[in-house]
GROMACS .gro file of C-alpha atoms in nm:
model
  211
    1UNK     CA    1   3.137   0.360  -7.215
    2UNK     CA    2   3.178   0.105  -7.495
    3UNK     CA    3   2.938  -0.168  -7.597
    4UNK     CA    4   3.104  -0.439  -7.389
    5UNK     CA    5   3.078  -0.232  -7.070
    6UNK     CA    6   2.718  -0.135  -7.142
    7UNK     CA    7   2.624  -0.498  -7.209
    8UNK     CA    8   2.798  -0.609  -6.886
    9UNK     CA    9   2.610  -0.349  -6.680
   10UNK     CA   10   2.277  -0.447  -6.836
   11UNK     CA   11   2.354  -0.814  -6.772
   12UNK     CA   12   2.444  -0.746  -6.408
   13UNK     CA   13   2.126  -0.542  -6.353
   14UNK     CA   14   1.911  -0.811  -6.517
   15UNK     CA   15   2.076  -1.082  -6.307
   16UNK     CA   16   2.023  -0.880  -5.990
   17UNK     CA   17   1.657  -0.817  -6.071
   18UNK     CA   18   1.599  -1.183  -6.155
   19UNK     CA   19   1.771  -1.296  -5.834
   20UNK     CA   20   1.571  -1.051  -5.622
   21UNK     CA   21   1.246  -1.157  -5.789
   22UNK     CA   22   1.324  -1.522  -5.722
   23UNK     CA   23   1.404  -1.455  -5.354
   24UNK     CA   24   1.114  -1.216  -5.296
   25UNK     CA   25   0.865  -1.489  -5.191
   26UNK     CA   26   1.125  -1.608  -4.938
   27UNK     CA   27   1.231  -1.264  -4.817
   28UNK     CA   28   1.113  -1.327  -4.461
   29UNK     CA   29   1.320  -1.646  -4.447
   30UNK     CA   30   1.628  -1.459  -4.572
   31UNK     CA   31   1.585  -1.191  -4.307
   32UNK     CA   32   1.527  -1.456  -4.041
   33UNK     CA   33   1.846  -1.634  -4.148
   34UNK     CA   34   2.050  -1.314  -4.121
   35UNK     CA   35   1.905  -1.246  -3.776
   36UNK     CA   36   1.965  -1.602  -3.653
   37UNK     CA   37   2.314  -1.606  -3.795
   38UNK     CA   38   2.396  -1.284  -3.615
   39UNK     CA   39   2.243  -1.410  -3.288
   40UNK     CA   40   2.437  -1.739  -3.309
   41UNK     CA   41   2.765  -1.569  -3.392
   42UNK     CA   42   2.889  -1.542  -3.029
   43UNK     CA   43   2.827  -1.913  -2.971
   44UNK     CA   44   3.004  -1.996  -3.297
   45UNK     CA   45   3.306  -1.786  -3.196
   46UNK     CA   46   3.331  -1.968  -2.862
   47UNK     CA   47   3.311  -2.311  -3.026
   48UNK     CA   48   3.559  -2.243  -3.307
   49UNK     CA   49   3.879  -2.292  -3.102
   50UNK     CA   50   3.760  -2.638  -2.995
   51UNK     CA   51   3.575  -2.768  -3.303
   52UNK     CA   52   3.690  -2.568  -3.602
   53UNK     CA   53   3.495  -2.327  -3.821
   54UNK     CA   54   3.254  -2.560  -4.000
   55UNK     CA   55   3.181  -2.809  -3.717
   56UNK     CA   56   3.128  -2.514  -3.484
   57UNK     CA   57   2.876  -2.365  -3.727
   58UNK     CA   58   2.684  -2.693  -3.749
   59UNK     CA   59   2.689  -2.730  -3.370
   60UNK     CA   60   2.564  -2.375  -3.320
   61UNK     CA   61   2.280  -2.429  -3.569
   62UNK     CA   62   2.175  -2.757  -3.405
   63UNK     CA   63   2.187  -2.598  -3.060
   64UNK     CA   64   1.973  -2.306  -3.174
   65UNK     CA   65   1.722  -2.539  -3.340
   66UNK     CA   66   1.694  -2.750  -3.025
   67UNK     CA   67   1.649  -2.439  -2.810
   68UNK     CA   68   1.363  -2.330  -3.038
   69UNK     CA   69   1.194  -2.666  -3.085
   70UNK     CA   70   1.188  -2.793  -2.726
   71UNK     CA   71   0.956  -2.515  -2.593
   72UNK     CA   72   0.731  -2.544  -2.900
   73UNK     CA   73   0.708  -2.921  -2.862
   74UNK     CA   74   0.629  -2.892  -2.492
   75UNK     CA   75   0.358  -2.630  -2.544
   76UNK     CA   76   0.203  -2.840  -2.823
   77UNK     CA   77   0.203  -3.146  -2.598
   78UNK     CA   78   0.039  -2.956  -2.311
   79UNK     CA   79  -0.231  -2.815  -2.540
   80UNK     CA   80  -0.303  -3.160  -2.685
   81UNK     CA   81  -0.311  -3.320  -2.340
   82UNK     CA   82  -0.547  -3.059  -2.196
   83UNK     CA   83  -0.777  -3.074  -2.499
   84UNK     CA   84  -0.794  -3.452  -2.475
   85UNK     CA   85  -0.870  -3.439  -2.104
   86UNK     CA   86  -1.139  -3.178  -2.167
   87UNK     CA   87  -1.298  -3.392  -2.438
   88UNK     CA   88  -1.305  -3.705  -2.218
   89UNK     CA   89  -1.423  -3.518  -1.910
   90UNK     CA   90  -1.112  -3.605  -1.712
   91UNK     CA   91  -1.018  -3.247  -1.638
   92UNK     CA   92  -1.052  -3.101  -1.292
   93UNK     CA   93  -1.243  -2.802  -1.422
   94UNK     CA   94  -1.608  -2.749  -1.334
   95UNK     CA   95  -1.738  -2.738  -1.690
   96UNK     CA   96  -2.100  -2.681  -1.590
   97UNK     CA   97  -2.010  -2.373  -1.390
   98UNK     CA   98  -1.793  -2.237  -1.674
   99UNK     CA   99  -2.072  -2.296  -1.927
  100UNK     CA  100  -2.319  -2.123  -1.694
  101UNK     CA  101  -2.090  -1.821  -1.658
  102UNK     CA  102  -2.046  -1.800  -2.036
  103UNK     CA  103  -2.423  -1.824  -2.087
  104UNK     CA  104  -2.482  -1.552  -1.828
  105UNK     CA  105  -2.230  -1.319  -1.995
  106UNK     CA  106  -2.301  -1.387  -2.362
  107UNK     CA  107  -2.650  -1.539  -2.361
  108UNK     CA  108  -2.539  -1.838  -2.570
  109UNK     CA  109  -2.530  -2.204  -2.478
  110UNK     CA  110  -2.190  -2.370  -2.509
  111UNK     CA  111  -2.105  -2.737  -2.471
  112UNK     CA  112  -1.732  -2.731  -2.397
  113UNK     CA  113  -1.682  -3.107  -2.386
  114UNK     CA  114  -1.884  -3.163  -2.702
  115UNK     CA  115  -1.710  -2.882  -2.887
  116UNK     CA  116  -1.366  -3.016  -2.791
  117UNK     CA  117  -1.466  -3.369  -2.889
  118UNK     CA  118  -1.560  -3.248  -3.238
  119UNK     CA  119  -1.213  -3.101  -3.297
  120UNK     CA  120  -1.083  -3.429  -3.440
  121UNK     CA  121  -1.355  -3.453  -3.703
  122UNK     CA  122  -1.321  -3.082  -3.779
  123UNK     CA  123  -0.947  -3.119  -3.839
  124UNK     CA  124  -1.001  -3.428  -4.056
  125UNK     CA  125  -1.260  -3.250  -4.269
  126UNK     CA  126  -1.039  -2.944  -4.300
  127UNK     CA  127  -0.738  -3.149  -4.409
  128UNK     CA  128  -0.932  -3.351  -4.669
  129UNK     CA  129  -1.104  -3.041  -4.804
  130UNK     CA  130  -0.787  -2.833  -4.834
  131UNK     CA  131  -0.527  -3.097  -4.918
  132UNK     CA  132  -0.373  -2.915  -5.221
  133UNK     CA  133  -0.335  -2.588  -5.030
  134UNK     CA  134  -0.188  -2.770  -4.729
  135UNK     CA  135   0.066  -2.955  -4.946
  136UNK     CA  136   0.161  -2.629  -5.117
  137UNK     CA  137   0.202  -2.449  -4.785
  138UNK     CA  138   0.404  -2.732  -4.629
  139UNK     CA  139   0.633  -2.738  -4.935
  140UNK     CA  140   0.680  -2.362  -4.908
  141UNK     CA  141   0.767  -2.390  -4.538
  142UNK     CA  142   1.013  -2.676  -4.598
  143UNK     CA  143   1.187  -2.480  -4.874
  144UNK     CA  144   1.202  -2.177  -4.646
  145UNK     CA  145   1.349  -2.378  -4.359
  146UNK     CA  146   1.609  -2.531  -4.591
  147UNK     CA  147   1.698  -2.181  -4.715
  148UNK     CA  148   1.730  -2.056  -4.357
  149UNK     CA  149   1.963  -2.341  -4.259
  150UNK     CA  150   2.174  -2.287  -4.571
  151UNK     CA  151   2.205  -1.913  -4.517
  152UNK     CA  152   2.268  -1.935  -4.142
  153UNK     CA  153   2.552  -2.180  -4.205
  154UNK     CA  154   2.724  -1.953  -4.455
  155UNK     CA  155   2.658  -1.643  -4.246
  156UNK     CA  156   2.849  -1.810  -3.965
  157UNK     CA  157   3.126  -1.949  -4.184
  158UNK     CA  158   3.180  -1.669  -4.437
  159UNK     CA  159   3.010  -1.371  -4.270
  160UNK     CA  160   3.329  -1.210  -4.131
  161UNK     CA  161   3.508  -1.247  -4.465
  162UNK     CA  162   3.213  -1.087  -4.643
  163UNK     CA  163   3.217  -0.793  -4.402
  164UNK     CA  164   3.591  -0.743  -4.456
  165UNK     CA  165   3.542  -0.759  -4.833
  166UNK     CA  166   3.264  -0.500  -4.812
  167UNK     CA  167   3.489  -0.273  -4.604
  168UNK     CA  168   3.772  -0.300  -4.855
  169UNK     CA  169   3.541  -0.249  -5.153
  170UNK     CA  170   3.346   0.046  -5.009
  171UNK     CA  171   3.459   0.387  -5.146
  172UNK     CA  172   3.547   0.504  -4.795
  173UNK     CA  173   3.859   0.540  -4.590
  174UNK     CA  174   3.939   0.217  -4.404
  175UNK     CA  175   3.918   0.382  -4.063
  176UNK     CA  176   3.578   0.533  -4.145
  177UNK     CA  177   3.446   0.206  -4.286
  178UNK     CA  178   3.560   0.009  -3.981
  179UNK     CA  179   3.405   0.266  -3.750
  180UNK     CA  180   3.072   0.241  -3.935
  181UNK     CA  181   3.082  -0.140  -3.915
  182UNK     CA  182   3.167  -0.130  -3.543
  183UNK     CA  183   2.882   0.110  -3.466
  184UNK     CA  184   2.634  -0.096  -3.670
  185UNK     CA  185   2.750  -0.407  -3.488
  186UNK     CA  186   2.695  -0.248  -3.146
  187UNK     CA  187   2.355  -0.113  -3.247
  188UNK     CA  188   2.239  -0.442  -3.400
  189UNK     CA  189   2.359  -0.647  -3.105
  190UNK     CA  190   2.182  -0.412  -2.864
  191UNK     CA  191   1.856  -0.457  -3.054
  192UNK     CA  192   1.891  -0.837  -3.080
  193UNK     CA  193   1.997  -0.883  -2.718
  194UNK     CA  194   1.717  -0.653  -2.599
  195UNK     CA  195   1.453  -0.848  -2.790
  196UNK     CA  196   1.590  -1.181  -2.662
  197UNK     CA  197   1.588  -1.053  -2.304
  198UNK     CA  198   1.233  -0.912  -2.332
  199UNK     CA  199   1.106  -1.232  -2.494
  200UNK     CA  200   1.266  -1.444  -2.223
  201UNK     CA  201   1.116  -1.234  -1.944
  202UNK     CA  202   0.772  -1.237  -2.108
  203UNK     CA  203   0.790  -1.615  -2.150
  204UNK     CA  204   0.888  -1.668  -1.787
  205UNK     CA  205   0.614  -1.439  -1.657
  206UNK     CA  206   0.352  -1.595  -1.885
  207UNK     CA  207   0.461  -1.947  -1.790
  208UNK     CA  208   0.453  -1.862  -1.421
  209UNK     CA  209   0.106  -1.711  -1.458
  210UNK     CA  210  -0.030  -2.019  -1.635
  211UNK     CA  211   0.141  -2.275  -1.410
   0.00000   0.00000   0.00000
């Protein structure tokens, strides 16, 4: 090994370490992007013949974001609505009976309506007292979301080409490398599909129980 080769190896290692160190705070976002890209791959493949590679990737990402945001927005709205009704006393719950049951079980007095009515002031005091930390956290989340969108897009667009390049570059026979990739694909899809199915069933059962 001559000096040029040794310098190139050291440079590559240093670049890899620096890149990994820079991505380490966002590692969970990178993993989430890989998982989302893999989960959206079937939808992307179905849309490609009609829209093309890049428009299909954008459409798949938007569809996945909508599918995630609509339930979260609805749950947030229901929680806000119920809390507001509880604070104004417009709920159909018998608050006195609930407070009596809590007092009988725990021995402590609890004013549900008063406690809920103080949530607004509590939130305002929390925000004003922790403004720098909140701004820092929101910035971190926004950067993470931007990274996820960027990576999911390129996983959908260039993921198959990257897999083929890895198969060609790997020091294995082509048949063996393709077999390993096929088995990993089946195993990963089984895990992802199983988690999606279990999460869907749990959400339906929980929603039916709270209806």
